[in-house]
CSV table of C-alpha atoms in Angstrom, one decimal:
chain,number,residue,atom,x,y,z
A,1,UNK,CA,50.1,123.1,86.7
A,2,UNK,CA,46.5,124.7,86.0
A,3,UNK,CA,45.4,126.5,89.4
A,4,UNK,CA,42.1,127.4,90.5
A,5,UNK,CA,42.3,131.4,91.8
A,6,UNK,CA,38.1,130.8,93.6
A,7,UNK,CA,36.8,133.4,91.3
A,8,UNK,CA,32.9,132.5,89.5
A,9,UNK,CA,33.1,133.7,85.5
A,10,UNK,CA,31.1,136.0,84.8
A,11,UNK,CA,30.2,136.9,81.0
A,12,UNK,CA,29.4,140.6,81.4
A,13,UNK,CA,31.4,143.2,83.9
A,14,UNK,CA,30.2,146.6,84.3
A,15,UNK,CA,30.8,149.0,81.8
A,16,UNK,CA,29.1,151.8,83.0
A,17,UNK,CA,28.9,154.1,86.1
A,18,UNK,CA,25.6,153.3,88.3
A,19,UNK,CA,24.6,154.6,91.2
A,20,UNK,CA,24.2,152.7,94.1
A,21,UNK,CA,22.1,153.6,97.4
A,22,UNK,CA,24.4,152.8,100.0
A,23,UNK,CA,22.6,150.8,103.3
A,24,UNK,CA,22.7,154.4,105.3
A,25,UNK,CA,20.9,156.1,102.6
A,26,UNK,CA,18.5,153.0,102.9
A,27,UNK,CA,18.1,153.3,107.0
A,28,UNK,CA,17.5,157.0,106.6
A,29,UNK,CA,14.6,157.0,104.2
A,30,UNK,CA,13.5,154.4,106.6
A,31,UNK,CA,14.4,157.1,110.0
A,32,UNK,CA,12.2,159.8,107.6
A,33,UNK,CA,9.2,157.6,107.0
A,34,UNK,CA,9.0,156.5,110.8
A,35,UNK,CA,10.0,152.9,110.3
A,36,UNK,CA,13.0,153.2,112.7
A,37,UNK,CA,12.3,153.3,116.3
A,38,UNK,CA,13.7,156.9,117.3
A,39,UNK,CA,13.0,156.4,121.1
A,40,UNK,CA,16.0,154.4,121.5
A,41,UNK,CA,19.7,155.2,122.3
A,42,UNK,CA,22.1,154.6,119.2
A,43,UNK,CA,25.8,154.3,119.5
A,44,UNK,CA,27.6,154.8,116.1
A,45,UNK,CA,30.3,152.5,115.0
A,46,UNK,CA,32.1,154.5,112.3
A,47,UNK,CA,34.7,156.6,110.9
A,48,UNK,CA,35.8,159.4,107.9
A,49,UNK,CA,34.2,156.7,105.3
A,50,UNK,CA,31.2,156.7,107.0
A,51,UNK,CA,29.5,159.9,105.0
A,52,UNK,CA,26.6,160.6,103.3
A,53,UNK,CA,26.2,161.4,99.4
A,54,UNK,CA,27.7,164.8,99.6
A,55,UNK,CA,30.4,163.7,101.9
A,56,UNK,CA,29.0,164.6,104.8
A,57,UNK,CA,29.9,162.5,108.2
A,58,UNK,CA,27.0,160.4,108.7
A,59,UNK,CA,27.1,161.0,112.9
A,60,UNK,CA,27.4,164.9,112.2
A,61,UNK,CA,24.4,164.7,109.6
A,62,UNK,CA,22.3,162.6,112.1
A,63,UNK,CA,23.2,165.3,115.3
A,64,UNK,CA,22.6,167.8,112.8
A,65,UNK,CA,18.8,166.8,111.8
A,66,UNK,CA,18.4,165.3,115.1
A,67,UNK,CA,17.1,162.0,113.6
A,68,UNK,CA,17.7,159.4,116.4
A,69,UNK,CA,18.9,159.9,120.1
A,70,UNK,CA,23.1,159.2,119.6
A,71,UNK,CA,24.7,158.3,122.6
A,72,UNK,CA,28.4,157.8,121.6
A,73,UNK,CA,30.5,157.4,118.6
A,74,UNK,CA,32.8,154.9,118.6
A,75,UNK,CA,35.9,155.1,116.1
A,76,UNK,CA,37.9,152.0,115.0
A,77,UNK,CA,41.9,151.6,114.0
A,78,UNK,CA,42.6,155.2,113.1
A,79,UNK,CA,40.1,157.1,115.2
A,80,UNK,CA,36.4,158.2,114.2
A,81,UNK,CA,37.8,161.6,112.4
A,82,UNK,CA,41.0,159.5,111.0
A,83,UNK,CA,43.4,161.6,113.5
A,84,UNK,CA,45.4,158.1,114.1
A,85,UNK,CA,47.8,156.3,112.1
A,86,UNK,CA,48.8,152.4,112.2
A,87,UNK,CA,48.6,151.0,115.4
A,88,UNK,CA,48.2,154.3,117.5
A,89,UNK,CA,45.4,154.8,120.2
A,90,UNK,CA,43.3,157.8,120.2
A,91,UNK,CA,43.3,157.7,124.1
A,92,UNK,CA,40.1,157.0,126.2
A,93,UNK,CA,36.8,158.8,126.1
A,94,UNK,CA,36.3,162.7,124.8
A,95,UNK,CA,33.8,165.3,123.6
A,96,UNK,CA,33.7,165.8,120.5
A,97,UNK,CA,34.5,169.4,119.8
A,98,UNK,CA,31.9,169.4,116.7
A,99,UNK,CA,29.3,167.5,117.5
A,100,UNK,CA,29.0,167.2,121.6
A,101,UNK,CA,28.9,163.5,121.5
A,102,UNK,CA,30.6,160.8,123.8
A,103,UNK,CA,33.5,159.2,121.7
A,104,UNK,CA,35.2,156.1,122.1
A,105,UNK,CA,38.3,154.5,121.3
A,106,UNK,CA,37.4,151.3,120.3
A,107,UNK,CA,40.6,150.6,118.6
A,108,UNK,CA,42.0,150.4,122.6
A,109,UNK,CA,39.2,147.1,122.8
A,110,UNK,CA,40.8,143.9,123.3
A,111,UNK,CA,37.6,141.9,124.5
A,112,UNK,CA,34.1,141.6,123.7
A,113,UNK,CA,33.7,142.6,127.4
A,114,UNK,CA,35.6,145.5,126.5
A,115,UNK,CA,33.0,146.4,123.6
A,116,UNK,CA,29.7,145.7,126.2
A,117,UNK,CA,31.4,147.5,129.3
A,118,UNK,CA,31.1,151.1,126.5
A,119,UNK,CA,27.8,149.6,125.5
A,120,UNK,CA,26.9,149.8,129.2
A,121,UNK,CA,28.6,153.3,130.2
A,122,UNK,CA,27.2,154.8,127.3
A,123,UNK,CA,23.4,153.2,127.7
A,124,UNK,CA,23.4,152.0,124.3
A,125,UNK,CA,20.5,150.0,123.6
A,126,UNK,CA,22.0,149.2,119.3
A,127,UNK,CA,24.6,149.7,117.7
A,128,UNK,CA,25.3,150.9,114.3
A,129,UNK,CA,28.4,149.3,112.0
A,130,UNK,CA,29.1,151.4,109.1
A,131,UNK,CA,32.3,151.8,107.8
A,132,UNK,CA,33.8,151.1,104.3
A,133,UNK,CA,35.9,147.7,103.9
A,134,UNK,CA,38.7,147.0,101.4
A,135,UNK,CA,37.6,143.6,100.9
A,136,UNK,CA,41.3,142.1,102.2
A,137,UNK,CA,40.8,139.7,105.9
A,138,UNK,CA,43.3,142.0,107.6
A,139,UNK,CA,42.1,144.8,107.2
A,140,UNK,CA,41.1,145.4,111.0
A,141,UNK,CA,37.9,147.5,110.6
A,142,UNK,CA,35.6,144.0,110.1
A,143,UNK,CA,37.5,142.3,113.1
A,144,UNK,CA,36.5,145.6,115.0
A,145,UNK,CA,32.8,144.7,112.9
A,146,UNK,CA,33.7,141.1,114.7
A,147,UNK,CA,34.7,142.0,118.2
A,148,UNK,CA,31.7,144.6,118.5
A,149,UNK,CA,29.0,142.3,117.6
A,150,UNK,CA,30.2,139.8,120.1
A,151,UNK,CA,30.2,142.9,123.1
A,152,UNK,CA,26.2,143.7,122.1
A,153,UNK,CA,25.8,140.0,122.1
A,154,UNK,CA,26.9,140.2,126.1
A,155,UNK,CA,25.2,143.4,126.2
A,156,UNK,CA,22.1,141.9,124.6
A,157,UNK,CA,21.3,145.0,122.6
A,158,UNK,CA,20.9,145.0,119.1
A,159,UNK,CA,23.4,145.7,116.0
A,160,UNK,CA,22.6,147.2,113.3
A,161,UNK,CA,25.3,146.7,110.0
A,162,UNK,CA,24.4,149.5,106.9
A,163,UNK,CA,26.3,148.1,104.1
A,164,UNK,CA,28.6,149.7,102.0
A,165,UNK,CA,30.1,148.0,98.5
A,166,UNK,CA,33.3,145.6,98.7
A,167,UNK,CA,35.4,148.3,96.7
A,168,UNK,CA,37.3,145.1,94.6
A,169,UNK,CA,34.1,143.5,93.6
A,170,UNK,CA,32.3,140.5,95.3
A,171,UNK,CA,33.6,137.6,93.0
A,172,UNK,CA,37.0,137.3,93.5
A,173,UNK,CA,38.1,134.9,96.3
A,174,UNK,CA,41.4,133.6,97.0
A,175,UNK,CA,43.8,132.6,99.7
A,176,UNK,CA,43.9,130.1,102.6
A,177,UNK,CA,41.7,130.6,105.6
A,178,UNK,CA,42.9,131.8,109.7
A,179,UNK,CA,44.1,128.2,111.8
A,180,UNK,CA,43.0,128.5,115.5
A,181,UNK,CA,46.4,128.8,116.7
A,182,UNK,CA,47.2,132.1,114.1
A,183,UNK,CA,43.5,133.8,115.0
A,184,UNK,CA,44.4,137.9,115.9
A,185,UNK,CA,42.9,141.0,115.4
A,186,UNK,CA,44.4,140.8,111.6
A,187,UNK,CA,41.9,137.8,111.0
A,188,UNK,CA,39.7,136.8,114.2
A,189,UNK,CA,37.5,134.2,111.7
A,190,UNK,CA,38.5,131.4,109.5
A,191,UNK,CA,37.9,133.5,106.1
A,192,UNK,CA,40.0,133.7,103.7
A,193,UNK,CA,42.7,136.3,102.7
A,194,UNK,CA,40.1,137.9,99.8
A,195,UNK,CA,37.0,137.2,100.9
A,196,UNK,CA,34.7,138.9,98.3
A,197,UNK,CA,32.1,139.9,100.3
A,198,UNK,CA,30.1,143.7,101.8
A,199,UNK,CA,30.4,143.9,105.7
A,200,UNK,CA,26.9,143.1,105.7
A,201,UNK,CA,27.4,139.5,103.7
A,202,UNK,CA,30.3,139.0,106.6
A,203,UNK,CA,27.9,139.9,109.4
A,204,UNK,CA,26.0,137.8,108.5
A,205,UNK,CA,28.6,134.9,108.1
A,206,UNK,CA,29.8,135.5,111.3
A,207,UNK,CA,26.9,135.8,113.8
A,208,UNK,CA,25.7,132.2,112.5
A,209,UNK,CA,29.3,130.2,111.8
A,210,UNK,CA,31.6,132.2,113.9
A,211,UNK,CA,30.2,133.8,117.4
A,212,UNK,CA,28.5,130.6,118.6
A,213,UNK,CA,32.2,129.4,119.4
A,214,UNK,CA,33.7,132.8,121.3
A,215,UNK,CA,35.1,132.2,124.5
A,216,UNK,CA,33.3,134.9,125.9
A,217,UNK,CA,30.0,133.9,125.0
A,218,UNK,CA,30.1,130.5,126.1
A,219,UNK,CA,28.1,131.2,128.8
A,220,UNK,CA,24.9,132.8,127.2
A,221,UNK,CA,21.8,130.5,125.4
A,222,UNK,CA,21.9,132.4,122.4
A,223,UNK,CA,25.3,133.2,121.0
A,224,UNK,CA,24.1,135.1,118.4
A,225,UNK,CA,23.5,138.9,118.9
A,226,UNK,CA,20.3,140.6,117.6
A,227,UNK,CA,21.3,141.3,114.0
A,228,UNK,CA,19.7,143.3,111.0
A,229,UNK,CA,21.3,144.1,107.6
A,230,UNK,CA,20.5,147.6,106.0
A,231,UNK,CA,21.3,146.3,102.1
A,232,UNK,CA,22.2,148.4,99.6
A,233,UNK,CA,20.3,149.0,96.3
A,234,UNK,CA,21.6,148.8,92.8
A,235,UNK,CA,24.9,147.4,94.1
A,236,UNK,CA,26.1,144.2,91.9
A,237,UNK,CA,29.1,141.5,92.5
A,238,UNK,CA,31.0,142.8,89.6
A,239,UNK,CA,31.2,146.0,90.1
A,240,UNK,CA,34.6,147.4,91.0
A,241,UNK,CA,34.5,150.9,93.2
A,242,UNK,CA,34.3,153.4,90.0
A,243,UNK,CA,31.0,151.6,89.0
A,244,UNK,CA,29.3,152.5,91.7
A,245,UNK,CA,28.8,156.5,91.5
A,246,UNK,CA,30.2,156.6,95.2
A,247,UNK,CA,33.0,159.2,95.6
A,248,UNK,CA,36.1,157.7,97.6
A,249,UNK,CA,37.4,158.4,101.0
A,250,UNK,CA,40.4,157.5,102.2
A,251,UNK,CA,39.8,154.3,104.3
A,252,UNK,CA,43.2,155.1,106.3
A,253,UNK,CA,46.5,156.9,105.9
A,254,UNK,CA,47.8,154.5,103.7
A,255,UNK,CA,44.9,153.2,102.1
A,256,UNK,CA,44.5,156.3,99.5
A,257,UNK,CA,43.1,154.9,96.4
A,258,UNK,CA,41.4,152.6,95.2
A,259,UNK,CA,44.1,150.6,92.8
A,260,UNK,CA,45.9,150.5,96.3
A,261,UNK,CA,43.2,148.5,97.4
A,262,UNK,CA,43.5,146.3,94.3
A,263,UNK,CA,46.9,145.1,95.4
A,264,UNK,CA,46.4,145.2,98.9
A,265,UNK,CA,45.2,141.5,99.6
A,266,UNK,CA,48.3,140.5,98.0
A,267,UNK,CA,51.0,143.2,98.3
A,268,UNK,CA,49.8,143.6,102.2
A,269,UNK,CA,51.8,140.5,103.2
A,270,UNK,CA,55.2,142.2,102.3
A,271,UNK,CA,54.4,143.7,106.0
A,272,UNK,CA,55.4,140.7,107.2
A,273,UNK,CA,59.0,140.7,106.0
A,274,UNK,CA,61.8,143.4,106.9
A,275,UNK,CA,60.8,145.0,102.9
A,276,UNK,CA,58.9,148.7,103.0
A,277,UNK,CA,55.7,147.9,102.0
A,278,UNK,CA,55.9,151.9,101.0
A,279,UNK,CA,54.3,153.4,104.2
A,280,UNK,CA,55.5,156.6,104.0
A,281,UNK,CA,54.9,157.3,100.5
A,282,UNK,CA,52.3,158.3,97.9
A,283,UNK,CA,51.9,155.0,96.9
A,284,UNK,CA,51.9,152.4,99.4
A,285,UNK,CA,51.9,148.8,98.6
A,286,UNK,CA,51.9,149.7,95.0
A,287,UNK,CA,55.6,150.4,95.6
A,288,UNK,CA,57.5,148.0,97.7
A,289,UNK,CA,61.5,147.9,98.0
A,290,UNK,CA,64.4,148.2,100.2
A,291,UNK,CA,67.7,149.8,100.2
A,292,UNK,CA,69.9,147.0,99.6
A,293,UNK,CA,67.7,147.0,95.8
A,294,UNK,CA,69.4,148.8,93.1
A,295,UNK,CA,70.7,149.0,89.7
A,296,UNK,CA,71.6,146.0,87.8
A,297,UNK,CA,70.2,143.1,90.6
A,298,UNK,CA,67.0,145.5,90.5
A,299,UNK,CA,66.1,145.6,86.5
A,300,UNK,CA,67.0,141.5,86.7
A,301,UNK,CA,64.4,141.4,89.8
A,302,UNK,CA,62.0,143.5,87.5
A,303,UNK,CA,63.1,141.4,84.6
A,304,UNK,CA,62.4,138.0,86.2
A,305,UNK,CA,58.9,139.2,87.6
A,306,UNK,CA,57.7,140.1,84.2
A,307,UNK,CA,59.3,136.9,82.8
A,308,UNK,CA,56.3,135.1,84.8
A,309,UNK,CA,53.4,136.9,82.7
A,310,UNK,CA,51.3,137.4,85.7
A,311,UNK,CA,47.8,137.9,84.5
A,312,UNK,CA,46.5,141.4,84.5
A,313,UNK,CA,49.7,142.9,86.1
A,314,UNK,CA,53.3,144.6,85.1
A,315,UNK,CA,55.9,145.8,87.0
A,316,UNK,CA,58.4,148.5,86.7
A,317,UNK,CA,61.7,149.5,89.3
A,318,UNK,CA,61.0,152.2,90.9
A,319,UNK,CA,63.5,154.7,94.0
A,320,UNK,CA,61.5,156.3,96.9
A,321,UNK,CA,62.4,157.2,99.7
A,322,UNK,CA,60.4,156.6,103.0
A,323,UNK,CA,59.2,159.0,105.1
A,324,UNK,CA,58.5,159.3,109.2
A,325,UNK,CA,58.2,156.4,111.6
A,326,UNK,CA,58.6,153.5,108.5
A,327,UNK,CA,60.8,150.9,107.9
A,328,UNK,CA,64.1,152.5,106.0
A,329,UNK,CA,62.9,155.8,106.8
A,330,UNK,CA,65.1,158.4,105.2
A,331,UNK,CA,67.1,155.9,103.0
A,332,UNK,CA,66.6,155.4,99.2
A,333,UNK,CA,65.4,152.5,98.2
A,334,UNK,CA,64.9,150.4,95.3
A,335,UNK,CA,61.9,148.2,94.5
A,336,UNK,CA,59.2,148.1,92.1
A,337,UNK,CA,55.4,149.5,90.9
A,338,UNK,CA,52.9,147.2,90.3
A,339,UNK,CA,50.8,148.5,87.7
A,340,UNK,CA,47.7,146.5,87.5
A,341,UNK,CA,46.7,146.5,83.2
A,342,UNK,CA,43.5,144.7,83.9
A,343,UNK,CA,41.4,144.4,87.2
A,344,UNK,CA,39.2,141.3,85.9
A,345,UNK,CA,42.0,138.8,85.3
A,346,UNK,CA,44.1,140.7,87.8
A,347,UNK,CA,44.8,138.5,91.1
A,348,UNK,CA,46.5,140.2,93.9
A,349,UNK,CA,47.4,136.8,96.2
A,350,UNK,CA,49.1,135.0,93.6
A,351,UNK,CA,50.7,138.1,92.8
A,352,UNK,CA,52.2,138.7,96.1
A,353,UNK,CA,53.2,135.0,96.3
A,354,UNK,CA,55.2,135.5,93.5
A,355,UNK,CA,56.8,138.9,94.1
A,356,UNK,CA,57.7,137.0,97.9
A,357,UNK,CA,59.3,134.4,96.0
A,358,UNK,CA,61.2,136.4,93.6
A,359,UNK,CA,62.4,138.7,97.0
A,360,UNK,CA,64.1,135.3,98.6
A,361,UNK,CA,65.5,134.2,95.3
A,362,UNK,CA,67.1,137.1,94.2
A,363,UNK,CA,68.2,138.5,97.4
A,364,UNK,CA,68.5,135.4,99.4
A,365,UNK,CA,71.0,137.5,101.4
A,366,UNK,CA,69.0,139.9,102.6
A,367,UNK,CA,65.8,139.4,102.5
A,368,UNK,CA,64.1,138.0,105.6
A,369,UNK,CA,60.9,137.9,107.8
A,370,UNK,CA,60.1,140.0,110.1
A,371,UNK,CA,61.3,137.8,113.8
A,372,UNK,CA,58.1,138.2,115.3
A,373,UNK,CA,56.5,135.5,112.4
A,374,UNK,CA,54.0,138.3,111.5
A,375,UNK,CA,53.7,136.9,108.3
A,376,UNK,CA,51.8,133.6,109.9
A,377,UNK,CA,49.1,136.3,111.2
A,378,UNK,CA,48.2,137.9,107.8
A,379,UNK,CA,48.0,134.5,105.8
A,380,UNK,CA,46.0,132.8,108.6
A,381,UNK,CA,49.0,130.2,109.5
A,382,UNK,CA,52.6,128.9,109.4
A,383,UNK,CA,52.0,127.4,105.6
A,384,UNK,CA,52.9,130.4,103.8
A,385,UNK,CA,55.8,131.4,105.5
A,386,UNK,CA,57.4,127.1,105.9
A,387,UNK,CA,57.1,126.7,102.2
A,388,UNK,CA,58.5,130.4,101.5
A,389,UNK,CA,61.1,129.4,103.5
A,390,UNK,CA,61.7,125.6,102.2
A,391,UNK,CA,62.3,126.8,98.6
A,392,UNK,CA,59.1,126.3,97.1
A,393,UNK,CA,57.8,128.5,93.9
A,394,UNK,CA,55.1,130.6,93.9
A,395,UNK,CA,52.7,128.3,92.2
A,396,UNK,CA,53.0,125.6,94.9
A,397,UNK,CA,52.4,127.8,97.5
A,398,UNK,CA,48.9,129.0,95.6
A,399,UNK,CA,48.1,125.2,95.0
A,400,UNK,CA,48.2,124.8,99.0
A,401,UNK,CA,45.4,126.6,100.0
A,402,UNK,CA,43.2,125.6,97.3
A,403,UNK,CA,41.2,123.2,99.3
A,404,UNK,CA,40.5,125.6,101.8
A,405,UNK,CA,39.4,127.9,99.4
A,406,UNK,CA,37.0,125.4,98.6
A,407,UNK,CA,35.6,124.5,101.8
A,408,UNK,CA,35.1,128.3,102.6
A,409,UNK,CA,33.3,128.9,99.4
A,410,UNK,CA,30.7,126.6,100.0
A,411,UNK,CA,30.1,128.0,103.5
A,412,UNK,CA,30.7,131.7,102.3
A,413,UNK,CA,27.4,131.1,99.1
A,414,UNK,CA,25.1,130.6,102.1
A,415,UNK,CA,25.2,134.3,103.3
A,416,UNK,CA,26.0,136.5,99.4
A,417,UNK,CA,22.6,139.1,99.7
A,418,UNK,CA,23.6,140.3,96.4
């Protein structure tokens, strides 16, 4: 069966380092040469990736040089400074110790209102987006991206995304696309699971496909918000993170590097099952296991995955041991590395598929999904996790999202800036 993985071929990848102006760099030449207007109040939407060249956080730069009037700072998942793990709240508003501003806790948001209540408090008259993506759907920081754009659209102020490079290039796409009924803050837009796209491109996408159907705005003319798009410069689809002469931050406590975010779109679904993803580790998601895994059923596991000649990818058993609040805390487990050999032919979806499949198969005992049906959230609906459970092999689960890979490619080519 020949399967189509939504990628464009491209004849020529990067081979060299460039360096890229990212859209902040961009809006602050534009601050300097009096092109923004400095008389009204800014609220900043951002977190530790949010820096300047020399690794400086953009908000204390800005309060530093006293650019523009900055009314708040409003952190996503993990808090502005990063202080917050998985799922924790920072709490409600504080000073800043560092920089005297208001911040916010935006990750406590559940509603647009939510987002234009702080908009309100604060006397924010636009916003500011910039934070760096991983390029996977749920990854929260572009629901967050979603959710705020939808509280200035209430608010009727103006947003404001600088954009920042997709760190696993902007031509890969692959997976199936969020079903109303599976919409959550792991994927609040029919997108699918590798989109391939900057925050900027997705912006874009969703103030013209997405907002004009949100609940909350039903009641408004326009159900679009005021949007503008800082671009980048010298920023091209195929370049993968290293290209771009941008040193890398941490996106969150388990985000660390960027081959994790290689796997990510692909190895992130194992959250969904009762397997550690590897939270807890050095490596997380790039080694994934349990402790009912070891010795011989482990090397015929490993065996088995190789057998499948994945493109661009090996794997290799691997112990760790989990540490803090994770699944199997304390207990050694067995599992495996994946070692991605080549990035370009590399595809992370597929490759999670498979590794899913070859969990049931060889450990149809004990390997199960979480109760909850969190899997349904991260792969946008029931289809995954009915044909996991129904038998079905890796390749026909890949062949049944293809058509809405296709339909999403069409709409996704009308909004590429680069």
């Amino acid at each position: 069966m020949k399967l189509s993985f939504g990628f464009a071929a491209v004849s020529l990848f990067s081979l060299a380092s460039a360096t890229i102006r990212t859209g902040f760099e961009v809006w602050d030449e534009a601050i300097g040469a009096g092109c923004v207007d400095k008389s009204l109040n800014y609220s900043m939407i951002v977190n530790p990736t949010s820096v300047t060249r020399n690794l400086e956080l953009e908000v204390d730069y800005l309060v530093r040089t006293k650019e523009l009037n900055l009314v708040s700072v409003i952190g996503p998942e993990h808090g502005f400074r990063g202080s917050g793990q998985a799922g924790e709240s920072i709490g409600g508003d504080y000073v800043d110790p560092i920089n005297g501003l208001t911040v916010v806790d935006g990750y406590n948001f559940k509603t647009a209102a939510n987002w234009r209540d702080s908009y309100i408090r604060t006397g924010t008259q636009v916003a500011v987006f910039d934070i760096q993506d991983v390029g996977s759907r749920f990854y929260t920081y572009i629901s967050t991206m979603y959710d705020s754009m939808a509280g200035a659209a209430l608010a009727g102020i103006k947003y404001v995304v600088l954009d920042r490079p997709n760190p696993i290039g902007g031509i890969v796409v692959d997976g199936g696309i969020v079903s109303a009924g599976s919409a959550s803050f792991v994927g609040r837009t029919p997108i699918t699971q590798q989109h391939g796209m900057t925050v900027g491109e997705l912006a874009l996408l969703f103030n013209n496909e997405y907002l004009s159907s949100h609940p909350e705005l039903s009641g408004l003319a326009n159900k679009k918000v005021d949007l503008q798009v800082i671009k980048m410069q010298g920023w091209t689809r195929d370049m993968f993170y290293e290209d771009t002469g941008l040193k890398w931050v941490l996106t969150s406590p388990n985000m660390p590097t960027i081959d994790t975010t290689m796997v990510y779109p692909g190895m992130g679904m194992i959250e969904g099952t009762t397997i550690s993803e590897g939270r807890g580790i050095t490596k997380p998601f790039e080694i994934i296991g349990a402790n009912f895994i070891k010795d011989v059923p482990m090397k015929n596991w490993v065996d088995g995955l190789n057998a499948l000649n994945l493109p661009g990818v090996i794997f290799r058993p691997q112990y760790f041991t989990p540490q803090g609040k994770q699944k199997m805390a304390d207990t050694m487990c067995g599992g495996i590395e994946v070692h991605v050999t080549d990035r370009k032919s590399f595809r992370a979806i597929p490759t999670g598929i498979a590794v899913l499949c070859s969990l049931r198969d060889n450990f149809p005992a004990d390997f199960t999904l979480t109760t909850n049906n969190y899997i349904d959230s991260l792969t946008g609906s029931s289809t995954l996790r009915n044909l996991l459970n129904s038998g079905a092999n890796y390749q026909t689960i890949v062949q049944s999202y293809q058509d809405q890979l296709a339909q999403f490619l069409t709409i996704r080519n009308k909004y590429l800036l680069y």
